[in-house]
Amino acid sequence: MQHAANTSQQSVPRGPGSLYTPSQSFSETGQALDSSSLDRTDKQTKEHEVAKSRLSDPKFNMRDYADPLLPRQHSPSQYYPRGVTAETEKRLLDLISKIQTGHP
C-alpha cells in the first residue's frame, strides 16, 4: 500500500515553490542572501587557510634546491652504491663486455 501512496504523490505536479513569488524583487532576495553568503564565504576562507597551513611546510624554500631540469654536475661516483668504486665499475663493465662478446 505504501507503493500506491508514493505513486499518487509522484503524479501530483509540483509548483514553483515558496522561494519565488512574483511580488518579490531580485534586489530584496539578494540583500537577504548577502549576509549569509558572506558569513559562509568567510568561514570557507578560514577553513581553507587552516587546511593550507597544515599541508604546507613553512621552512620550505624552493631556492634551496637545484633546478631538476638542468643536468647534474656531480661525478658518477656519487651515485654508486655503498662499497662500489670506479675500479669495481670498470671491472664489472669489462666482465659484461666479455660475456656479451662470448669470451669468458
XYZ file of C-alpha atoms in Angstrom:
104
model
C 0.000 0.000 0.000
C 2.911 2.302 0.568
C 3.836 1.906 -3.079
C 0.416 3.156 -4.119
C 0.787 6.180 -1.839
C 4.157 7.005 -3.387
C 2.776 6.836 -6.917
C -0.046 9.204 -6.022
C 2.464 11.684 -4.638
C 4.610 11.430 -7.757
C 1.713 12.136 -10.092
C 0.946 15.482 -8.440
C 2.557 18.284 -10.469
C 4.922 20.436 -8.497
C 4.512 24.168 -8.310
C 7.236 26.811 -8.483
C 7.822 26.541 -4.723
C 7.898 29.074 -1.931
C 11.305 30.557 -2.781
C 9.976 32.763 -5.542
C 6.792 34.731 -5.684
C 6.002 37.323 -8.340
C 5.812 40.071 -5.702
C 9.448 39.576 -4.611
C 12.107 41.593 -6.371
C 15.562 40.320 -7.127
C 17.164 43.073 -5.062
C 15.278 42.034 -1.900
C 16.370 38.403 -2.175
C 19.940 39.446 -2.955
C 20.192 41.510 0.222
C 18.862 38.679 2.341
C 21.405 36.269 0.880
C 24.384 38.622 1.059
C 24.912 38.455 4.824
C 24.610 34.671 4.989
C 26.707 34.130 1.866
C 29.417 36.451 3.219
C 29.455 34.526 6.506
C 29.715 31.262 4.590
C 32.486 32.666 2.372
C 34.425 33.934 5.406
C 34.092 30.545 7.097
C 35.215 28.722 3.953
C 38.184 31.070 3.573
C 39.262 30.495 7.171
C 38.875 26.715 6.817
C 40.905 26.829 3.596
C 43.710 28.774 5.268
C 43.802 26.352 8.229
C 43.965 23.338 5.902
C 46.635 25.023 3.773
C 48.768 25.799 6.823
C 48.581 22.160 7.906
C 49.675 20.898 4.496
C 52.450 23.347 3.728
C 55.909 23.438 5.267
C 56.762 26.985 6.375
C 60.511 26.171 6.346
C 60.479 25.029 2.706
C 62.365 27.278 0.311
C 62.453 26.319 -3.344
C 65.734 28.185 -3.828
C 67.467 25.628 -1.595
C 67.154 23.043 -4.386
C 68.788 22.928 -7.793
C 66.746 23.101 -10.974
C 65.673 19.496 -11.647
C 65.622 20.072 -15.400
C 69.293 21.006 -15.629
C 71.933 18.249 -15.967
C 73.615 17.281 -12.720
C 77.195 18.432 -12.204
C 78.193 15.595 -9.844
C 80.670 12.879 -10.677
C 79.171 9.428 -11.343
C 80.904 8.066 -8.241
C 78.353 9.904 -6.072
C 75.625 7.668 -7.467
C 77.444 4.377 -6.809
C 76.034 2.109 -4.108
C 77.990 1.874 -0.868
C 81.222 -0.092 -1.323
C 81.359 0.312 -5.112
C 84.289 2.265 -6.527
C 85.323 3.333 -10.007
C 87.606 0.283 -10.189
C 84.711 -2.033 -9.303
C 82.571 -0.437 -12.003
C 85.384 -0.822 -14.589
C 85.861 -4.487 -13.660
C 82.109 -5.153 -13.927
C 81.835 -3.354 -17.284
C 84.789 -5.423 -18.620
C 83.082 -8.596 -17.410
C 79.803 -7.577 -19.083
C 81.533 -6.847 -22.394
C 83.351 -10.239 -22.288
C 80.076 -12.065 -21.670
C 78.318 -10.166 -24.467
C 81.082 -10.984 -26.969
C 81.158 -14.617 -25.857
C 84.708 -14.634 -24.443
C 84.715 -15.857 -20.811
